[in-house]
XYZ file of C-alpha atoms in Angstrom:
605
model
C -10.108 -10.044 -49.860
C -9.608 -9.091 -45.996
C -8.371 -5.424 -47.037
C -11.556 -5.197 -49.525
C -14.015 -6.527 -46.834
C -12.320 -4.069 -44.057
C -12.760 -1.440 -46.794
C -16.286 -2.003 -47.126
C -16.880 -1.775 -43.202
C -15.300 1.462 -43.210
C -17.260 2.770 -46.168
C -20.280 1.899 -44.560
C -19.199 3.581 -41.329
C -18.356 6.607 -43.390
C -21.761 6.917 -44.992
C -23.374 6.908 -41.376
C -21.669 10.084 -40.816
C -23.966 11.805 -43.499
C -26.632 11.760 -40.708
C -24.421 14.525 -39.148
C -23.969 16.767 -42.052
C -24.956 19.965 -40.262
C -22.007 19.523 -37.611
C -19.576 17.134 -39.607
C -18.128 17.573 -42.957
C -15.812 15.170 -44.822
C -12.620 17.163 -46.167
C -10.866 14.118 -47.400
C -12.631 10.804 -47.897
C -11.349 7.215 -46.742
C -7.845 6.367 -47.672
C -5.187 3.705 -46.503
C -2.158 5.379 -45.162
C 0.529 3.171 -43.801
C -1.884 0.277 -42.576
C -4.457 2.774 -41.144
C -7.733 4.045 -42.751
C -7.601 7.950 -42.710
C -10.266 10.339 -43.127
C -10.276 14.054 -42.578
C -13.115 15.637 -40.866
C -14.559 19.178 -40.124
C -16.433 19.180 -36.890
C -18.575 22.168 -35.783
C -17.795 23.841 -32.591
C -21.247 24.015 -30.975
C -19.827 25.653 -27.795
C -17.952 28.875 -27.430
C -15.904 30.436 -30.394
C -12.351 31.702 -29.239
C -9.241 32.180 -30.590
C -8.437 28.588 -30.316
C -11.749 27.112 -31.368
C -13.179 28.587 -34.773
C -16.881 27.704 -35.602
C -15.184 24.695 -37.449
C -12.184 22.570 -36.467
C -10.445 19.990 -38.587
C -9.257 16.661 -37.601
C -6.992 13.808 -38.932
C -9.024 10.529 -37.807
C -7.367 7.100 -38.064
C -9.051 3.964 -38.044
C -7.459 0.810 -37.647
C -7.220 -1.584 -40.287
C -9.366 -4.047 -38.589
C -12.331 -1.653 -38.052
C -14.289 -1.748 -35.947
C -12.270 -3.747 -33.644
C -9.043 -1.539 -33.702
C -8.782 1.869 -32.046
C -9.930 5.140 -33.336
C -7.596 8.257 -32.792
C -8.562 12.005 -33.587
C -5.738 14.117 -34.064
C -5.977 18.041 -34.453
C -4.630 19.463 -37.811
C -1.958 22.009 -37.355
C -3.794 23.978 -40.003
C -7.432 24.403 -38.971
C -7.422 22.307 -35.919
C -6.693 23.538 -32.162
C -3.389 24.461 -30.868
C -3.718 24.219 -27.229
C -4.129 21.236 -25.125
C -7.067 20.516 -22.839
C -8.098 18.172 -20.450
C -8.495 14.232 -21.295
C -6.121 15.172 -24.259
C -2.574 14.056 -24.662
C 0.411 16.259 -25.150
C 1.449 17.737 -28.910
C 5.067 17.103 -28.961
C 5.542 13.507 -29.167
C 5.222 12.921 -32.842
C 7.178 14.126 -35.748
C 6.942 17.474 -36.691
C 6.747 17.033 -40.326
C 3.424 15.199 -39.748
C 0.446 17.773 -40.540
C -1.461 17.262 -37.409
C -0.698 17.458 -33.722
C -0.137 14.306 -31.422
C -2.779 15.325 -29.044
C -5.760 12.610 -29.287
C -8.523 13.547 -27.068
C -9.216 10.721 -24.747
C -12.949 10.113 -25.706
C -12.969 6.440 -23.976
C -11.947 8.049 -20.587
C -14.201 11.350 -21.073
C -17.198 8.963 -21.918
C -16.661 5.185 -20.832
C -19.603 3.940 -22.716
C -17.691 4.135 -26.079
C -15.785 1.055 -24.832
C -18.981 -1.171 -25.449
C -18.906 -0.049 -28.964
C -15.624 -2.130 -29.927
C -17.399 -4.250 -32.304
C -20.185 -2.141 -33.601
C -20.261 -1.045 -37.189
C -21.420 2.681 -36.039
C -18.315 2.880 -33.863
C -16.924 5.752 -35.809
C -20.367 7.718 -35.686
C -20.423 7.107 -31.928
C -16.802 8.540 -31.635
C -17.706 11.501 -33.698
C -20.657 12.257 -31.780
C -18.661 12.354 -28.657
C -15.873 14.389 -30.298
C -18.356 16.874 -30.939
C -19.504 17.212 -27.378
C -15.558 17.075 -26.492
C -15.204 20.130 -28.678
C -18.140 22.058 -27.116
C -16.966 21.518 -23.555
C -13.578 22.062 -24.224
C -14.310 25.402 -25.778
C -16.455 26.422 -22.843
C -13.657 25.342 -20.218
C -15.819 22.947 -18.607
C -13.988 19.374 -19.405
C -13.061 19.012 -15.499
C -16.566 20.395 -14.264
C -16.630 20.309 -10.379
C -17.584 16.929 -8.961
C -15.404 15.203 -11.772
C -12.326 13.110 -11.005
C -9.200 15.266 -10.876
C -6.870 14.626 -13.625
C -3.233 15.374 -13.966
C -1.711 17.432 -16.868
C -0.001 14.967 -19.182
C 3.543 15.396 -18.616
C 5.135 13.615 -22.096
C 7.790 11.142 -21.537
C 9.444 9.075 -24.082
C 11.182 6.262 -21.943
C 9.951 3.686 -19.537
C 11.843 5.164 -16.531
C 9.329 5.797 -13.475
C 10.155 7.568 -10.341
C 8.165 6.381 -7.610
C 7.000 8.031 -4.391
C 4.620 7.327 -1.422
C 2.039 10.230 -0.375
C -1.118 9.909 1.517
C -3.469 11.763 3.798
C -1.273 11.707 6.601
C 1.846 13.003 4.930
C -0.209 15.500 2.979
C -0.577 17.445 6.354
C 2.804 17.182 7.043
C 3.846 18.831 3.692
C 1.341 21.480 4.142
C 2.429 22.674 7.548
C 6.114 22.592 6.335
C 7.663 25.868 5.200
C 10.348 24.458 3.397
C 10.237 24.891 -0.355
C 13.381 23.115 -1.669
C 15.872 20.351 -0.670
C 17.612 17.266 -1.288
C 15.945 13.716 -1.759
C 17.431 10.271 -1.589
C 16.615 7.817 -4.419
C 16.977 4.216 -4.610
C 17.166 2.450 -8.256
C 17.250 -0.852 -9.856
C 15.702 -2.701 -12.844
C 12.562 -4.259 -12.242
C 14.121 -7.513 -13.740
C 17.630 -8.441 -14.357
C 16.508 -8.950 -18.136
C 15.014 -5.651 -18.512
C 16.395 -2.493 -19.104
C 13.535 -0.343 -17.585
C 14.337 1.527 -14.416
C 12.459 2.086 -11.059
C 13.692 4.942 -9.054
C 12.122 5.039 -5.298
C 12.104 8.229 -3.479
C 12.914 7.330 0.210
C 14.117 10.388 1.934
C 13.442 14.299 1.741
C 15.619 16.597 3.353
C 15.621 20.443 3.495
C 18.031 22.959 2.599
C 21.750 23.208 1.142
C 24.525 20.655 2.517
C 21.664 18.487 3.808
C 21.917 15.337 1.784
C 21.197 12.163 4.186
C 21.737 14.341 7.294
C 18.954 13.153 9.898
C 18.792 16.468 11.522
C 17.629 17.771 8.138
C 15.147 15.177 7.125
C 11.567 16.080 6.550
C 10.101 12.774 5.619
C 11.291 8.990 5.540
C 9.368 6.511 3.285
C 9.340 3.385 4.769
C 9.391 0.903 1.752
C 9.092 -2.762 2.430
C 11.414 -5.487 1.794
C 11.742 -5.330 -2.038
C 12.797 -1.962 -2.269
C 15.243 -1.954 0.961
C 16.645 -5.234 0.114
C 17.065 -5.550 -3.535
C 17.435 -1.803 -4.545
C 21.005 -0.773 -3.358
C 22.276 1.913 -5.935
C 21.633 5.396 -4.239
C 21.774 8.833 -5.990
C 20.450 12.293 -4.864
C 17.888 14.308 -6.329
C 16.344 17.986 -5.546
C 12.907 18.242 -4.623
C 10.702 21.714 -4.975
C 7.471 22.248 -3.329
C 5.072 24.433 -5.520
C 1.748 25.946 -4.529
C -0.030 24.346 -7.447
C 0.454 21.834 -10.524
C 2.884 23.325 -13.089
C 1.018 23.951 -16.227
C 0.320 26.187 -19.036
C -3.124 27.241 -20.018
C -5.288 25.712 -20.602
C -3.821 22.262 -19.543
C -0.371 21.604 -20.979
C 2.926 20.785 -19.388
C 5.821 23.389 -19.622
C 7.893 22.492 -22.541
C 11.012 24.253 -21.799
C 13.112 25.591 -18.878
C 11.972 29.358 -19.366
C 8.140 28.217 -19.039
C 9.167 26.457 -15.880
C 11.111 29.213 -14.175
C 8.398 31.464 -14.588
C 5.775 29.008 -13.317
C 8.311 28.372 -10.149
C 8.364 32.259 -9.484
C 4.612 31.938 -9.025
C 5.197 29.765 -5.648
C 8.266 32.250 -4.852
C 11.095 29.816 -5.955
C 13.769 31.852 -7.438
C 16.038 29.615 -9.453
C 19.304 31.456 -8.883
C 18.752 32.015 -5.138
C 17.013 28.976 -4.227
C 18.022 26.300 -6.579
C 21.411 26.787 -7.824
C 22.921 26.617 -4.170
C 21.301 22.872 -4.365
C 22.597 22.073 -7.921
C 26.387 23.018 -6.764
C 26.214 19.930 -4.711
C 25.530 17.678 -7.729
C 28.396 18.375 -10.067
C 29.638 14.925 -10.325
C 29.128 14.317 -13.996
C 25.930 12.041 -13.404
C 22.185 12.325 -14.286
C 20.088 13.351 -11.681
C 16.175 13.972 -11.155
C 14.508 16.974 -9.923
C 10.944 16.406 -8.368
C 8.240 19.024 -8.381
C 5.716 18.536 -5.623
C 2.352 20.228 -5.531
C -1.077 19.353 -3.891
C -4.051 17.770 -5.667
C -7.594 16.804 -5.016
C -9.417 13.648 -5.746
C -12.370 15.250 -6.893
C -12.326 18.535 -8.796
C -13.548 21.434 -6.375
C -12.770 19.365 -3.146
C -10.050 20.269 -0.962
C -6.512 18.895 -1.676
C -5.640 15.649 0.028
C -2.056 14.380 -0.936
C 1.131 15.650 -2.670
C 2.017 14.614 -6.217
C 5.872 14.586 -7.198
C 6.522 15.132 -10.872
C 9.645 14.517 -11.973
C 12.076 15.476 -14.666
C 15.707 14.571 -15.697
C 18.248 17.280 -14.962
C 20.961 18.208 -17.455
C 24.415 17.012 -16.556
C 25.720 19.823 -14.666
C 28.909 21.470 -15.548
C 32.007 20.508 -13.628
C 35.756 20.446 -13.853
C 35.716 17.903 -16.730
C 33.490 20.511 -18.815
C 35.376 21.757 -21.972
C 37.090 24.942 -21.201
C 36.007 26.492 -24.316
C 32.332 26.889 -22.758
C 33.782 29.128 -20.001
C 34.544 32.096 -22.005
C 36.008 34.841 -19.480
C 34.914 32.678 -16.542
C 36.865 30.253 -14.479
C 35.796 26.864 -13.362
C 34.344 27.957 -10.068
C 30.946 28.328 -8.575
C 30.310 31.612 -10.732
C 31.578 29.886 -13.872
C 29.621 26.819 -13.512
C 26.157 28.718 -12.621
C 27.009 30.882 -15.744
C 27.648 27.873 -18.000
C 24.575 26.161 -16.922
C 22.241 28.944 -17.375
C 23.555 29.840 -20.894
C 23.678 26.302 -22.096
C 21.507 23.936 -19.792
C 18.781 26.223 -18.503
C 18.243 28.870 -21.245
C 14.902 29.914 -22.074
C 14.273 27.536 -25.243
C 15.776 24.506 -23.746
C 13.369 21.539 -23.630
C 12.267 19.628 -20.577
C 12.795 15.933 -20.330
C 9.818 14.917 -18.041
C 9.761 11.326 -16.292
C 6.867 9.294 -15.763
C 6.030 9.548 -11.861
C 3.398 7.586 -9.969
C 2.238 7.246 -6.463
C 2.652 3.780 -4.877
C 1.677 4.658 -1.557
C 0.000 1.630 0.181
C -3.337 3.510 0.185
C -3.142 4.118 -3.568
C -2.125 0.662 -4.630
C -4.705 -1.018 -2.872
C -7.577 1.360 -4.038
C -8.129 -1.346 -6.979
C -8.959 -3.925 -4.052
C -7.709 -4.216 -0.806
C -8.754 -4.876 2.894
C -9.797 -2.410 5.137
C -7.181 0.074 6.577
C -8.177 -1.368 10.070
C -7.478 -4.774 8.891
C -3.975 -4.062 6.735
C -2.349 -1.978 9.847
C -2.337 -5.081 12.260
C 0.759 -7.282 12.972
C 0.274 -10.794 11.969
C 1.899 -14.317 12.353
C 1.269 -17.199 10.066
C 2.308 -20.546 11.164
C 2.447 -23.207 8.509
C 2.807 -21.923 4.730
C 1.939 -25.189 2.778
C -0.791 -25.344 0.262
C -3.485 -23.361 2.439
C -1.056 -21.252 4.172
C 0.711 -19.975 0.973
C -2.786 -19.105 -0.659
C -3.919 -17.372 2.605
C -0.708 -15.410 2.910
C -0.517 -14.306 -0.559
C -3.825 -13.113 -0.651
C -3.692 -10.897 2.416
C -0.408 -9.242 1.236
C -1.785 -8.629 -2.093
C -4.721 -7.112 -0.474
C -2.749 -4.683 1.558
C -1.552 -6.496 4.767
C 2.290 -5.418 5.033
C 3.082 -6.801 8.436
C 2.694 -10.534 8.300
C 5.674 -12.953 9.536
C 5.657 -16.518 8.681
C 6.899 -19.672 10.469
C 7.614 -23.141 8.944
C 10.397 -25.505 8.947
C 9.963 -27.617 6.073
C 11.770 -27.789 2.837
C 9.816 -27.402 -0.472
C 9.754 -30.554 -2.583
C 8.635 -31.139 -6.257
C 5.433 -32.994 -5.005
C 4.395 -29.592 -3.200
C 4.466 -27.837 -6.409
C 0.892 -29.313 -7.328
C -0.815 -27.013 -5.251
C 1.623 -24.389 -3.673
C 2.598 -20.760 -4.332
C 6.285 -21.525 -4.714
C 7.957 -22.533 -7.942
C 10.352 -25.058 -9.141
C 13.348 -22.646 -8.591
C 12.432 -22.742 -5.057
C 12.925 -26.535 -4.368
C 15.298 -27.798 -1.623
C 14.743 -24.314 0.128
C 12.633 -23.739 3.201
C 9.031 -22.741 2.546
C 9.070 -19.896 4.895
C 12.154 -18.109 3.506
C 11.068 -18.338 -0.186
C 7.396 -17.492 0.548
C 8.765 -14.077 2.362
C 10.856 -13.440 -0.859
C 7.550 -14.097 -2.923
C 5.492 -12.031 -0.560
C 8.121 -9.075 -0.668
C 7.937 -9.222 -4.630
C 4.196 -9.093 -4.366
C 3.603 -5.819 -2.368
C 6.391 -3.329 -2.227
C 5.269 -2.153 1.203
C 5.598 -5.538 2.885
C 8.000 -5.940 5.745
C 7.520 -9.190 6.729
C 10.085 -11.804 8.320
C 10.445 -15.647 8.256
C 11.416 -17.965 10.719
C 12.562 -21.478 9.503
C 11.928 -23.509 12.699
C 8.833 -25.136 14.346
C 6.626 -23.104 16.558
C 7.774 -24.972 19.663
C 11.462 -24.193 19.052
C 10.507 -20.358 18.214
C 8.444 -20.061 21.511
C 11.541 -21.549 23.408
C 13.979 -19.101 22.106
C 11.474 -16.215 22.143
C 8.965 -16.659 25.090
C 7.372 -13.217 24.739
C 7.605 -13.504 20.936
C 3.680 -13.321 20.618
C 3.059 -10.309 22.435
C 4.119 -8.190 19.371
C 1.326 -9.950 17.324
C -2.401 -8.699 16.973
C -3.417 -11.954 15.061
C -1.989 -15.455 15.014
C -3.154 -17.735 12.045
C -1.954 -21.394 12.042
C -2.975 -23.764 8.964
C -0.800 -26.741 10.343
C -3.747 -28.724 11.662
C -1.465 -29.835 14.221
C -2.884 -30.258 17.761
C 0.832 -29.491 19.335
C 0.981 -26.125 17.470
C -2.171 -25.026 19.099
C -1.309 -26.427 22.562
C 2.109 -24.553 22.235
C 0.382 -21.075 21.479
C -2.226 -21.623 23.971
C 0.279 -22.230 26.787
C 1.894 -18.704 26.027
C -0.028 -15.896 28.254
C -1.281 -13.431 25.510
C -4.267 -11.728 24.418
C -3.858 -12.316 20.689
C -6.568 -13.037 18.243
C -6.111 -16.674 17.174
C -7.345 -18.497 13.711
C -6.896 -22.119 13.178
C -7.868 -22.694 9.646
C -7.783 -25.966 7.930
C -9.384 -28.059 5.064
C -10.913 -31.444 4.908
C -10.238 -34.160 2.174
C -10.603 -32.921 -1.484
C -11.042 -29.546 -0.147
C -14.742 -30.393 0.310
C -14.825 -28.421 3.707
C -13.015 -25.180 5.109
C -12.827 -25.205 8.918
C -12.182 -22.078 10.652
C -11.923 -21.456 14.530
C -11.249 -17.840 15.771
C -10.781 -17.232 19.541
C -8.792 -15.319 22.254
C -5.568 -17.083 22.440
C -6.433 -17.668 26.340
C -10.019 -19.464 25.422
C -8.693 -21.843 22.984
C -10.898 -25.050 23.314
C -10.021 -27.555 20.538
C -11.751 -30.409 21.708
C -14.990 -28.243 21.412
C -13.825 -27.409 17.818
C -13.256 -30.981 16.984
C -16.406 -32.010 18.329
C -18.221 -29.697 15.875
C -16.345 -30.225 12.838
C -16.243 -34.076 13.232
C -19.471 -34.748 11.368
C -18.097 -33.142 8.235
C -14.862 -34.806 8.719
C -16.631 -37.993 8.573
C -18.544 -36.950 5.925
C -15.387 -36.309 3.740
C -13.653 -39.572 4.715
C -16.994 -41.598 3.183
C -15.504 -40.626 -0.262
C -12.339 -41.956 -0.153
C -10.461 -45.128 0.370
C -7.862 -44.179 2.892
C -5.211 -47.013 1.395
C -5.646 -45.097 -2.075
C -4.760 -41.306 -0.686
C -1.653 -41.406 1.556
C -1.548 -38.625 3.813
C 1.677 -36.562 4.441
C 0.649 -34.456 7.420
C -0.189 -34.663 11.144
C -3.480 -34.793 12.579
C -6.956 -35.539 11.341
C -7.787 -32.776 9.110
C -4.455 -31.553 7.711
C -4.206 -29.432 4.752
C -1.887 -31.838 2.874
C -4.866 -34.191 2.445
C -5.685 -34.881 -1.362
C -7.072 -31.619 -2.766
C -6.455 -29.621 -6.149
C -4.958 -26.314 -6.105
C -8.085 -24.333 -7.820
C -10.309 -25.778 -4.887
C -7.664 -24.976 -2.119
C -7.681 -21.361 -3.361
C -11.271 -20.880 -3.605
C -11.331 -21.831 0.139
C -8.091 -19.633 0.735
C -10.377 -16.634 -0.393
C -12.937 -17.456 1.652
C -10.801 -17.796 4.806
C -9.223 -14.489 4.211
C -12.993 -12.943 4.164
C -13.962 -14.782 7.399
C -10.424 -13.570 8.885
C -11.378 -9.866 8.046
C -14.959 -10.342 9.269
C -14.289 -11.877 12.953
C -11.601 -8.963 13.318
C -13.788 -6.332 12.279
C -16.780 -7.422 14.137
C -14.676 -8.493 17.508
C -16.292 -11.570 17.663
C -15.239 -15.318 17.801
C -17.040 -18.212 15.590
C -16.571 -21.736 14.633
C -16.967 -21.749 10.793
C -17.605 -24.598 8.753
C -17.862 -23.834 4.544
C -18.878 -26.629 1.930
C -17.612 -26.433 -1.356
C -20.041 -27.434 -4.152
C -20.438 -28.089 -7.754
C -18.713 -25.456 -10.236
C -16.490 -23.947 -7.483
C -19.674 -22.860 -5.384
C -19.570 -22.606 -1.726
C -22.183 -22.435 1.220
C -21.800 -21.579 4.921
C -23.259 -24.665 6.695
C -21.869 -23.472 10.362
C -21.392 -20.214 11.694
C -21.691 -20.631 15.459
C -20.499 -17.602 17.567
C -18.224 -18.325 20.509
C -19.505 -16.495 23.425
């Protein structure tokens, strides 16, 4: 019954194509193949007729069984379709060669994001065909990537979940641009994302130039300062090889090189000679292990604009010949440098030997927070957070996930089961100090996070390190304890200070920002006292025991969702007060359905 109902939907969608009869011909009507509805179409090229784009091109169109909810994919037929790969199109070579079509589906959703809204419309097929006609037209004219469009990398096909990760930004771009070096070693740390997963992540940590340069400081070009997660947990190291190219390696119009013959020809355009420049480096890697080569090239953000960063595309090097290589491969040669190179050139780097590309991604701080983070001005500061209970743990995690990487935490408390009701930590963290486990959690939240934890109270910390506060730009205390503020204010420092707390039931958020030398807690308490009384009228003290110290301690009764709403607002206040370089007493009131309102925002002059 469901199949028949779906078939009727597909037939209705197919009949809509009759309206496009001048530009769309049905070569083979709808049929069910391997759980997919399939239809073969001839689509008119309304652009430029070329050797690859005739007036009509043939396409194998797959509709999911549950049309229109499922995806639609267009694949060019090997006979009558298009043979080249263009921008906004996946590579050819990942499907079985026996299939009648190339595995190179145009990404019509990326090319025209409005198609996503067509997900549940019966005319979805019609809309996709219309957009395919436009894609064919622009592809034939060579303007799929027009000036002003977002730049798109060539699709380097990879069949594994392995990833090579690098960190590049505008600053490192200038360093590479001014360097004349073209080849060298890189150091790579590796490890599983999870102990229960086989997927591997490889982090590039260092670049060195020239032969015999691996891990030699005087040959180092660049050091990537990854955070605690990479430095502490990724222990396995291996050497790789890097090449710096003038531009992105590709075949016309927009396809990755498929074999070593094609790549070696492209390297020559960057004046890199495989025999002269690369083999001397490879000779240092004949250990019988798998290694990676990364190709670096400059890219822009917008087509037609200047380049702004380097991208490192990785590939897997074949295991190089060595003393354990079967002797029969060395006909007429000994197992020496000349013999190894001869064997490798013949068997590993021959003209038609396929390249194994590896997924590569830029995980620089700027690229990771581009989806949503605090400003660069804010995330470059040094922070100290005192107290990582319910409110403190929420604030620190929000800040670190938003891009803050230098944030130390102090808290002597041990995590208890009752804390889990509204804390960021987990049951596996019980009986450990909150500070140490929060540092571990933050390290896993941002791979660039380099913060430290201190499992003692602030008084002991300052007693051991009287000048410790001088290295911080901002201190955030969330304890609600007068003694904490008194200890901090007794230290002569010019740090920006935030005291953040919430009232009973998280009805109010209280934020006091001030220069450390000017802290006036009496005035702060006077300002917020009316709201504290307002909170207390809703509660009977004997029914709500208080774990904390002080009259507005964050361990008062409060739900986690309410705490996190106010924690998010606190982060916004921190960012605003730092950016405008002003000090305020701020009170935020939580209303119904998670709504909030600022009821006090008094500047401290």
